[in-house]
Short mmCIF file of C-alpha atoms in Angstrom, two decimals:
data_model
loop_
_atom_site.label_atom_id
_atom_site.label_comp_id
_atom_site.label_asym_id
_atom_site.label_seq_id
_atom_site.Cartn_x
_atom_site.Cartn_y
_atom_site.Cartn_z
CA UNK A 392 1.13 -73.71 -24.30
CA UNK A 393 2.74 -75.98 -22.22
CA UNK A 394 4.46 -74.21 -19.24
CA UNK A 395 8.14 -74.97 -18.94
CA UNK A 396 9.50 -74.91 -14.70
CA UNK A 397 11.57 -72.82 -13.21
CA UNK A 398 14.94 -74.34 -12.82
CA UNK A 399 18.81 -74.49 -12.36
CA UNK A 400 20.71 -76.31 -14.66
CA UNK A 401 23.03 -77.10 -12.38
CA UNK A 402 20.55 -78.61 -9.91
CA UNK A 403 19.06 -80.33 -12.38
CA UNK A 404 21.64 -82.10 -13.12
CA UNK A 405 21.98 -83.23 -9.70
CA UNK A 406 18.71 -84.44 -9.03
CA UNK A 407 19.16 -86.76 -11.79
CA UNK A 408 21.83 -87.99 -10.53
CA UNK A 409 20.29 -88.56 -7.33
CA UNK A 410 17.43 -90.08 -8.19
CA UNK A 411 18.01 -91.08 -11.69
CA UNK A 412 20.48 -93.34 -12.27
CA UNK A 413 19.04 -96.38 -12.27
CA UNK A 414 15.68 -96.02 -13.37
CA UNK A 415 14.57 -97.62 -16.67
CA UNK A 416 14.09 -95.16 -20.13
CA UNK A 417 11.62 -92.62 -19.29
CA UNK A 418 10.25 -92.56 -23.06
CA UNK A 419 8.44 -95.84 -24.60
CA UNK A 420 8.78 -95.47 -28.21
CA UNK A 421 7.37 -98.21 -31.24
CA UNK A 422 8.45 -96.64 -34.14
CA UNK A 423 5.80 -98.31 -36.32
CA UNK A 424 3.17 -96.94 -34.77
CA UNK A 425 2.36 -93.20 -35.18
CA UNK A 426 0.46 -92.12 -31.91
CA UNK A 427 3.20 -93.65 -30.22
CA UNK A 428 6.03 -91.43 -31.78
CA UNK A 429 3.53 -88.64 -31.44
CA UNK A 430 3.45 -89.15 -27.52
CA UNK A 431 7.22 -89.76 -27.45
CA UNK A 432 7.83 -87.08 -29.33
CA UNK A 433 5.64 -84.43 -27.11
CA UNK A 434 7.13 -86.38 -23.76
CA UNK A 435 10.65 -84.95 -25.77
CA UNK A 436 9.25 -81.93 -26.20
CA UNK A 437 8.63 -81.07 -22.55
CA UNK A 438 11.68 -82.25 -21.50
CA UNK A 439 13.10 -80.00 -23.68
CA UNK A 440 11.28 -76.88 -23.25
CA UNK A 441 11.61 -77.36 -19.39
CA UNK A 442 15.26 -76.05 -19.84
CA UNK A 443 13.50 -72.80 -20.91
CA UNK A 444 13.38 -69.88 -18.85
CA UNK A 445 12.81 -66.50 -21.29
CA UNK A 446 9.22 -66.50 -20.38
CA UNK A 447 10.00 -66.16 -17.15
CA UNK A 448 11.50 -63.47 -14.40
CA UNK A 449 15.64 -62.91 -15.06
CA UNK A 450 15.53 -64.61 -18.56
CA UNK A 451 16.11 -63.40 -21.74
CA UNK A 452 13.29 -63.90 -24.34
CA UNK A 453 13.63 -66.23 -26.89
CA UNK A 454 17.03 -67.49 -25.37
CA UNK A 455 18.05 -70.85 -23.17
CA UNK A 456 20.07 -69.79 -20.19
CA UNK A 457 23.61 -68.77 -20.84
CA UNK A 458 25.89 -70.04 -19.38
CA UNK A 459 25.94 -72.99 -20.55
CA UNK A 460 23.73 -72.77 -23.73
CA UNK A 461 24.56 -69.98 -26.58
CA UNK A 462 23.23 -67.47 -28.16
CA UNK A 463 23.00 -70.22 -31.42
CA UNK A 464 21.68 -73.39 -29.47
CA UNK A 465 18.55 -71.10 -28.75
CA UNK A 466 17.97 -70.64 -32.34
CA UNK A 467 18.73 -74.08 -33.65
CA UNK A 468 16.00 -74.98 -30.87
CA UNK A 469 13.40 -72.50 -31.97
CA UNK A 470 13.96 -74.13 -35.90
CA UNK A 471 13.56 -77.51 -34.21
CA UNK A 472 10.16 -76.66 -32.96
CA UNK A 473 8.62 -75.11 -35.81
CA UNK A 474 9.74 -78.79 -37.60
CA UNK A 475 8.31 -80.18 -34.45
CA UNK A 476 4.86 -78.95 -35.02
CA UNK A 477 4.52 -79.26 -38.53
CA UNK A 478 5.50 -83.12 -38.38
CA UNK A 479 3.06 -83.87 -34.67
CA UNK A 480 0.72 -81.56 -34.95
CA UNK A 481 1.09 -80.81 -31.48
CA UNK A 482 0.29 -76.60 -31.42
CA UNK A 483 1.22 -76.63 -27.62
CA UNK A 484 4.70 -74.63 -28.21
CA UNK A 485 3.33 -72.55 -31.06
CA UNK A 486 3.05 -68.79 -29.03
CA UNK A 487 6.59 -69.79 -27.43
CA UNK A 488 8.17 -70.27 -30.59
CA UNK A 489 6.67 -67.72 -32.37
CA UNK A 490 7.47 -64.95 -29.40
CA UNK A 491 11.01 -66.63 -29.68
CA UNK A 492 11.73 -66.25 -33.47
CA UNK A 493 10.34 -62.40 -33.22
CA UNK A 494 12.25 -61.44 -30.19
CA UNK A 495 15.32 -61.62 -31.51
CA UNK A 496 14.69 -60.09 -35.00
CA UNK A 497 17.26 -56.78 -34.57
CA UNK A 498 16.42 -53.53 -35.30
CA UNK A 499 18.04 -54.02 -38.75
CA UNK A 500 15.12 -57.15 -39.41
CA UNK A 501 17.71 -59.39 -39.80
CA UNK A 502 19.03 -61.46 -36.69
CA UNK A 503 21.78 -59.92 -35.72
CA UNK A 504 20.50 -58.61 -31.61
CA UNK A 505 23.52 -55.92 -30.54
CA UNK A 506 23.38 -57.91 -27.12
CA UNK A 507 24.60 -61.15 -28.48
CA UNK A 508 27.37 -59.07 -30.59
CA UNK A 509 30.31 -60.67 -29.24
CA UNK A 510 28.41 -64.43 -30.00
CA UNK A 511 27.06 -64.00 -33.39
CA UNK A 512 28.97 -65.68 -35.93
CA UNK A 513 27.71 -65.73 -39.67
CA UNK A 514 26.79 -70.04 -38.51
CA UNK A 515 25.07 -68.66 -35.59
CA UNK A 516 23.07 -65.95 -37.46
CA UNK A 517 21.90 -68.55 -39.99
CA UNK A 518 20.30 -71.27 -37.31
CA UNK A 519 18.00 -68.32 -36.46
CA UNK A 520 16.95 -67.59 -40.31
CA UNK A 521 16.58 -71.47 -40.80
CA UNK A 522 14.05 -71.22 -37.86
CA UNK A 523 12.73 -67.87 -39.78
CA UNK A 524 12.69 -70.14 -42.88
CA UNK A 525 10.66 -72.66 -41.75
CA UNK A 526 7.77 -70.75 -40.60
CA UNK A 527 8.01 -69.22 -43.62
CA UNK A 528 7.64 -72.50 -45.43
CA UNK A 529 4.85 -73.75 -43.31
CA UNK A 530 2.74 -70.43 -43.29
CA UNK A 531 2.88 -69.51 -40.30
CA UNK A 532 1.44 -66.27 -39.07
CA UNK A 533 4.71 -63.32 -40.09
CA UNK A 534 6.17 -61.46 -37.82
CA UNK A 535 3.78 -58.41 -36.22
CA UNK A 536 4.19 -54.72 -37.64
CA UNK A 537 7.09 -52.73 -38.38
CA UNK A 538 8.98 -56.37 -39.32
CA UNK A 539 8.65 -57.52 -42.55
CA UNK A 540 8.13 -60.68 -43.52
CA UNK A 541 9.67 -64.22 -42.33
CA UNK A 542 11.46 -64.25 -46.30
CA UNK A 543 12.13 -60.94 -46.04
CA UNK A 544 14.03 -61.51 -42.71
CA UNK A 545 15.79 -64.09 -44.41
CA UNK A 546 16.35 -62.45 -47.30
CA UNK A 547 18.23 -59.34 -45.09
CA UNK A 548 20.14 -62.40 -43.98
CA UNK A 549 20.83 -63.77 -47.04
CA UNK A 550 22.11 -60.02 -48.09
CA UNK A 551 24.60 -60.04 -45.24
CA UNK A 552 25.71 -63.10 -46.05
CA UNK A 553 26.37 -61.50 -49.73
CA UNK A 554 28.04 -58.18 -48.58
CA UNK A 555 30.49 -60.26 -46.33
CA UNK A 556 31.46 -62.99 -49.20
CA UNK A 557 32.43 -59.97 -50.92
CA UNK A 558 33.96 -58.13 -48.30
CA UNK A 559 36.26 -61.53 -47.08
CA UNK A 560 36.86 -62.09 -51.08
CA UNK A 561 40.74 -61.17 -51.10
CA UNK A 562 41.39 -64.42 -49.46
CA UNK A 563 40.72 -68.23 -49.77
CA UNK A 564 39.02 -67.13 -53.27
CA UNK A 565 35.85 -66.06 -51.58
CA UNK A 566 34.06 -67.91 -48.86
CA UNK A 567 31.99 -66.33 -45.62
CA UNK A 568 34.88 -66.31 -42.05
CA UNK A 569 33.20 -68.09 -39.16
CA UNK A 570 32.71 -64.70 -37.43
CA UNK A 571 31.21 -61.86 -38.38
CA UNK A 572 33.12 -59.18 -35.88
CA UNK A 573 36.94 -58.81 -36.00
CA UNK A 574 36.88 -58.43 -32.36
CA UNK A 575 35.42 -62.68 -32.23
CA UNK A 576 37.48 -65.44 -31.65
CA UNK A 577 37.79 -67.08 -34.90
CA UNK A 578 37.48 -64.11 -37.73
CA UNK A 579 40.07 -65.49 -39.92
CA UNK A 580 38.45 -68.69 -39.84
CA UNK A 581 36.32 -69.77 -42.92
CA UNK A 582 34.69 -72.94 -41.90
CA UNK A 583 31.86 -75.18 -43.75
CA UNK A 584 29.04 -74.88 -41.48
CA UNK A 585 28.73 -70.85 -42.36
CA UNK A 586 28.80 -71.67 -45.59
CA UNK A 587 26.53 -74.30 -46.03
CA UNK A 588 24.38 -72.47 -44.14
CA UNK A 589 24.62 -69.67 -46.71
CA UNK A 590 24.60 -72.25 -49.44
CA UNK A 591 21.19 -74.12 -47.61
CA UNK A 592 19.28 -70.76 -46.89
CA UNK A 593 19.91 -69.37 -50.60
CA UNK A 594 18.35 -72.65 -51.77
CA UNK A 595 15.34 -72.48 -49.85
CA UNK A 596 14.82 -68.94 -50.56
CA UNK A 597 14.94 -70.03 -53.85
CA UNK A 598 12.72 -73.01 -54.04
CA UNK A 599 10.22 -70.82 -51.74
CA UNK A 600 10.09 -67.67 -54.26
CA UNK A 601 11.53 -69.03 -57.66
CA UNK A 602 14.04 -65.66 -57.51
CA UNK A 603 16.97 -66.51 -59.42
CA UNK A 604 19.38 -64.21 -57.68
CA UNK A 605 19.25 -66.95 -54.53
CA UNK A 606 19.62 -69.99 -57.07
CA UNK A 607 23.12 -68.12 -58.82
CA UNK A 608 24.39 -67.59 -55.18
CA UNK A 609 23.46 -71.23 -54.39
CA UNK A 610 25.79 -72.39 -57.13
CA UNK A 611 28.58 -69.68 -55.95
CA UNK A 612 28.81 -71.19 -52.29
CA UNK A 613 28.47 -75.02 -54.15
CA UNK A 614 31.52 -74.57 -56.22
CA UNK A 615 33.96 -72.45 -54.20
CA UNK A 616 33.28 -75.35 -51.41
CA UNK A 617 33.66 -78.18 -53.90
CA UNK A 618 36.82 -76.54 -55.46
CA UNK A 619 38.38 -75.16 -52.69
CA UNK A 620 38.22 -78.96 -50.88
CA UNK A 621 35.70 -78.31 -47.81
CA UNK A 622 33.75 -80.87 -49.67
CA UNK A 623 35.22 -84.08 -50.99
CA UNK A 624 34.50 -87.10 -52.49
CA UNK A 625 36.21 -90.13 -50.99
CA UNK A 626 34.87 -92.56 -52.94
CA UNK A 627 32.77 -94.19 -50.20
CA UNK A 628 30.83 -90.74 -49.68
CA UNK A 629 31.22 -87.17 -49.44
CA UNK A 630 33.56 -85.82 -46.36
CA UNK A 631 33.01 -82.03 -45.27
CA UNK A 632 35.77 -81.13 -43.62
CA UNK A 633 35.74 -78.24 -40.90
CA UNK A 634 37.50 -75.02 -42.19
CA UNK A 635 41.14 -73.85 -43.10
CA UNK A 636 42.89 -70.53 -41.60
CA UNK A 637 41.99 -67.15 -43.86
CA UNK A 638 45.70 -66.28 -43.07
CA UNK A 639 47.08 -69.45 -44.99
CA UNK A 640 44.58 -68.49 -47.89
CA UNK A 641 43.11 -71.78 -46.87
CA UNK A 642 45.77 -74.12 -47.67
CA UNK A 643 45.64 -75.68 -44.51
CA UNK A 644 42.35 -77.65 -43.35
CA UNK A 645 40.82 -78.66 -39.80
CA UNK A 646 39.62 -81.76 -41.24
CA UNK A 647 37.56 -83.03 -38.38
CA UNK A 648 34.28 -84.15 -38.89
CA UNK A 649 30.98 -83.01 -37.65
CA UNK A 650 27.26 -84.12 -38.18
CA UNK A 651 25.83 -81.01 -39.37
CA UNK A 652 28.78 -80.22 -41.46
CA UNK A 653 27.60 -82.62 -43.49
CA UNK A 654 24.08 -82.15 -43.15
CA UNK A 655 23.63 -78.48 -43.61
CA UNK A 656 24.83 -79.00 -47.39
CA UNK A 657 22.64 -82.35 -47.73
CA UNK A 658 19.19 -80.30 -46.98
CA UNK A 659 20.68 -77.73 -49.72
CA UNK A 660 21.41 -80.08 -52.67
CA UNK A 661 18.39 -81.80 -51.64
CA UNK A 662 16.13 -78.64 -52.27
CA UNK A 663 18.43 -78.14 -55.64
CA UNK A 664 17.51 -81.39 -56.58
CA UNK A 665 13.53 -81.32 -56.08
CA UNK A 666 12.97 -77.92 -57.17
CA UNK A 667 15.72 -77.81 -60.63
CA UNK A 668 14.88 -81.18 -62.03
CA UNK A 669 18.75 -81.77 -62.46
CA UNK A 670 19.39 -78.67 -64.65
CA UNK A 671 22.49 -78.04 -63.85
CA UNK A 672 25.32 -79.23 -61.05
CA UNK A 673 23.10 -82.81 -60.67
CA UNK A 674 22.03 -82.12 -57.49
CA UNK A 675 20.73 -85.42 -57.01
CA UNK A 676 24.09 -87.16 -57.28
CA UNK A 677 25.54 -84.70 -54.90
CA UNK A 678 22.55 -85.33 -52.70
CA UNK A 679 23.23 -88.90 -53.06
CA UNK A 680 26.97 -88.65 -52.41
CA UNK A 681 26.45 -86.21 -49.50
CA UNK A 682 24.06 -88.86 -47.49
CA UNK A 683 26.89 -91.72 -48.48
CA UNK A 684 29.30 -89.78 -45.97
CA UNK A 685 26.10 -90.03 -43.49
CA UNK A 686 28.02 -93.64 -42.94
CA UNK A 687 31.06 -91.34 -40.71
CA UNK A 688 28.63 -90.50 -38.42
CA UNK A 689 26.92 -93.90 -37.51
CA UNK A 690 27.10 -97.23 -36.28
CA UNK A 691 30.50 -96.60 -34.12
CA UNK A 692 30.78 -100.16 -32.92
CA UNK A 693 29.72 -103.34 -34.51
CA UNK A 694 27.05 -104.00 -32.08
CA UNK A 695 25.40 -100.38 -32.63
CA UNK A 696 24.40 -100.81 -36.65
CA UNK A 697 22.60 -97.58 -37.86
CA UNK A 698 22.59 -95.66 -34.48
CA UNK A 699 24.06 -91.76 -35.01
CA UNK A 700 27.05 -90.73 -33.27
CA UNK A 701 29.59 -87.79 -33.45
CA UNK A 702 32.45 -89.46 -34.70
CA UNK A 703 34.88 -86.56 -33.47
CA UNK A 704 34.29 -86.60 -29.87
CA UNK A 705 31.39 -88.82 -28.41
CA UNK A 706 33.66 -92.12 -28.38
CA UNK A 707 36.38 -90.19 -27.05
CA UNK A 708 33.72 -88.70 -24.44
CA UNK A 709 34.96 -84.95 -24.95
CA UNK A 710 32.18 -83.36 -26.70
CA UNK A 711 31.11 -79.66 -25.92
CA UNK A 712 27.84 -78.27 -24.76
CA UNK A 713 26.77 -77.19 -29.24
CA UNK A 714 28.09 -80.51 -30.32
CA UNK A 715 26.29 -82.51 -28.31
CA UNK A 716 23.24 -80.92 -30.26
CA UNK A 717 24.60 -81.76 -33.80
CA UNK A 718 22.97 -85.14 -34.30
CA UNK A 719 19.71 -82.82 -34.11
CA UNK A 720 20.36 -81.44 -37.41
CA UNK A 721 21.59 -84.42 -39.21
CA UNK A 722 17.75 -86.13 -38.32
CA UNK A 723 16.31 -82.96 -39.05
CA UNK A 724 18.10 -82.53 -42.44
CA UNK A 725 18.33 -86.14 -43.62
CA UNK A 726 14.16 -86.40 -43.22
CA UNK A 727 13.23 -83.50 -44.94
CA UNK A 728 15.97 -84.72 -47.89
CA UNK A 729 13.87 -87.89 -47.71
CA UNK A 730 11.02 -85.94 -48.67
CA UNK A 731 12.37 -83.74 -51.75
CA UNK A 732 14.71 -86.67 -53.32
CA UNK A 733 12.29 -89.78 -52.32
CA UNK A 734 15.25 -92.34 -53.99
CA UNK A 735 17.21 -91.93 -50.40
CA UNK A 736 14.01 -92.50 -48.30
CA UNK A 737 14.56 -96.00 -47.47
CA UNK A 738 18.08 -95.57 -46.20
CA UNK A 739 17.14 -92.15 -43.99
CA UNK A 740 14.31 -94.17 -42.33
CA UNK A 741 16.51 -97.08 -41.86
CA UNK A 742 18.63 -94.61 -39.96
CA UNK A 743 16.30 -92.99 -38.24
CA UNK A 744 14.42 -95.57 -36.71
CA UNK A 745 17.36 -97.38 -35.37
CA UNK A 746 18.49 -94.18 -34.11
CA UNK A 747 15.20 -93.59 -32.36
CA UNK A 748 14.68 -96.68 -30.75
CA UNK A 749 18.89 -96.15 -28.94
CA UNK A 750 18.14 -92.92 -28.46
CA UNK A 751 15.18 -93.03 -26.09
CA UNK A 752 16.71 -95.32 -23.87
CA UNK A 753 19.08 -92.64 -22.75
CA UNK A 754 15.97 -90.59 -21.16
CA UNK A 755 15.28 -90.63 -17.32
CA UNK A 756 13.12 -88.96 -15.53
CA UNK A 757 14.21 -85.83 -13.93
CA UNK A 758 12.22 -83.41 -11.50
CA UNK A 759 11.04 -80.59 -14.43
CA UNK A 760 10.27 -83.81 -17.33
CA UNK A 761 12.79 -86.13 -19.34
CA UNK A 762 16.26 -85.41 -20.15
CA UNK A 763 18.34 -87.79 -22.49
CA UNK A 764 21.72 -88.62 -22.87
CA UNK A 765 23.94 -88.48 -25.69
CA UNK A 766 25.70 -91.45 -26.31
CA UNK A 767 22.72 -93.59 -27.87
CA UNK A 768 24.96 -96.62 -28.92
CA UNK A 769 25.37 -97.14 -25.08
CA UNK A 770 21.38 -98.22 -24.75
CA UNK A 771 21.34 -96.50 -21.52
CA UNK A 772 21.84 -92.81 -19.91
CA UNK A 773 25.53 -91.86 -20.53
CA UNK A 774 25.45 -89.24 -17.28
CA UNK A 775 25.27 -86.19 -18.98
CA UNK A 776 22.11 -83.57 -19.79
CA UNK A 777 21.17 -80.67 -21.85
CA UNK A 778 19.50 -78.80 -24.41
CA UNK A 779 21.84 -80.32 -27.48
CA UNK A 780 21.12 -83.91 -26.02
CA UNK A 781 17.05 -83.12 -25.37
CA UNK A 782 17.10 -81.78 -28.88
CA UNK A 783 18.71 -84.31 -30.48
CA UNK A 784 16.34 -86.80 -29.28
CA UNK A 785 13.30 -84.76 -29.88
CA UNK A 786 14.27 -84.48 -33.66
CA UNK A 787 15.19 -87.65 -34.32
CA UNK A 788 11.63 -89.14 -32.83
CA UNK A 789 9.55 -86.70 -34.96
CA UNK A 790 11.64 -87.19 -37.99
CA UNK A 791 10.15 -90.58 -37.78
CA UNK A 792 7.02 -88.85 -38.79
CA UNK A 793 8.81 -87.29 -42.25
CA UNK A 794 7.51 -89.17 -45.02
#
């Protein structure tokens, strides 16, 4: 296992900008060649781990350092990595991410740590079991004694996920609220990305154990957020819109637009499609229309064709410290949809590799490894650094390796 450094965010970021700022990318990428997206993607990968500190004295296992980086980003990471090494091959992060994943299974063996109580939103909770999911998926060694299983971690998840549907069913027609503790910011808020992260993990369980109970709740989260309006059709592509106010019964929507809004339900209808054979709900034309709306999220100018962006706040230069981590999920989702529904391979590694080869140009070197940027149109480091930007390049370098 690679050994991340010690470190303060904040005098990381200075150092860069020190010494940085004029230096040419610190990653060399050719994205037709394989050993050199494997050695990109691990030069990534160390950047990104180097942000770590859970291993070491006054962190918290398993999580990034808060402030700035939440409870969530640490999960989404985690998920990331188990991708990471199933795609490079690269076992250096494999007891880091494995001690990460278990540390934070709660004493209920679901994720749901009474320490992050007052930052666990249903979204939140689900980032972890996607990570859970994945090793699942993969094989990977479970969990050690009394936990059960990585499904059956999910599956708790997935239970919670049922038992709040049905406690939050008065309003909106059903529906998971962003937050799963009336004392969180945001309560009576239902919003797509809990969702679709209920909708994507009942698929997968699904697909991974044939149980029909996950399949009926896939279609129950599919058609309230079809029918309710999260998800539209536009006619040039699927929009998923934010969320609407419980209090309004959901009359009212936010409808900004964010990456892995989009993508969360894209891996979902994607597993529908490859594991149903088209059954029922044609998952493969809502797989198809869902990666049509990928075309919101990329090429923002005319001279940056095919390069990822957040639409809602990277022009505008206002993005937060979790969004700047969304385009992670969109390359992470869009290759593995590649894989089950092979039709939209072309156009995901058309994406991708344009995306790459902007993306890695935004990486200098800094004192503990590479950290990127996250404006890739700009073909050079935008100024800022963190775990969503490290992240976001990592995936979408590996993802090159999806096929």
């Amino acid at each position: 296992m690679a050994s991340p450094l010690t470190f303060s965010w904040k005098s990381k970021l200075l150092s860069v900008l020190l010494c940085c700022l004029a230096v040419h990318a610190a990653i060399e990428l050719n994205v037709d060649d394989d050993a050199s997206i494997r050695n990109a993607a691990a030069t990534a990968a160390y950047g990104l781990q180097s942000w770590y500190n859970g291993n070491q004295t006054g962190g918290v296992l398993g999580k990034f350092p808060y402030p700035p980086f939440y409870w969530w980003l640490s999960g989404a990471v985690w998920g990331g990595m188990v991708e990471y090494q199933q795609y490079t091959g690269d076992e250096s992060y494999f007891n880091v991410t494995y001690e990460a994943l278990v540390s934070q299974i709660s004493p209920t063996y679901n994720y749901l740590p009474i320490a992050e109580k007052f930052d666990e939103g249903n979204d939140d909770v689900a980032f972890w079991a996607f990570g859970a999911m994945s090793a699942a998926e993969y094989g990977w060694p479970e969990p050690p004694e009394p936990y059960p299983t990585w499904v059956g971690v999910c599956d708790n998840v997935f239970n919670d996920f049922v038992a709040r549907w049905y406690f939050a069913n008065d309003t909106c027609g059903g529906g998971l609220k962003w937050q799963i503790f009336e004392s969180s910011a945001g309560y009576t808020y239902k919003n797509s990305i809990s969702n679709g992260g209920f909708f994507q993990l009942a698929a997968r369980l699904y697909r991974h154990t044939g149980n029909e109970t996950y399949y009926e709740w896939a279609k129950e989260v599919w058609n309230w957020s079809t029918t309710l309006g999260f998800i539209a059709d536009t006619g040039n592509g699927y929009v998923v819109y934010d969320g609407a106010a419980e209090p309004l019964n959901c009359t009212e929507f936010d409808h900004t637009l964010w990456s892995y809004n989009l993508g969360v339900y894209l891996h979902g209808t994607a597993v529908l499609a490859n594991v149903t054979n088209n059954e029922s709900n044609n998952w493969t034309a809502q797989t198809i229309g869902l990666l049509d709306g990928v075309r919101y999220f990329i090429s923002p100018f005319s001279n940056a064709t095919n390069i990822m962006y957040e639409q809602a706040c990277a022009t505008r230069w206002n993005c937060n410290v979790d969004q700047f981590s969304f385009k992670a999920y969109l390359s992470r989702w869009m290759a593995q949809t590649s894989i089950l529904v092979p039709s939209t391979a072309e156009k995901v590694r058309q994406i991708l590799r344009t995306s790459a080869e902007a993306a890695v140009k935004t990486c200098v070197d800094g004192d503990d490894g590479v950290v990127c940027g996250a404006r890739w149109y700009l073909g050079a480091w935008d100024g800022t650094l963190g775990v969503g930007q490290s992240l976001s390049v990592l995936e979408v370098i590996y993802n090159l390796l999806v096929r």
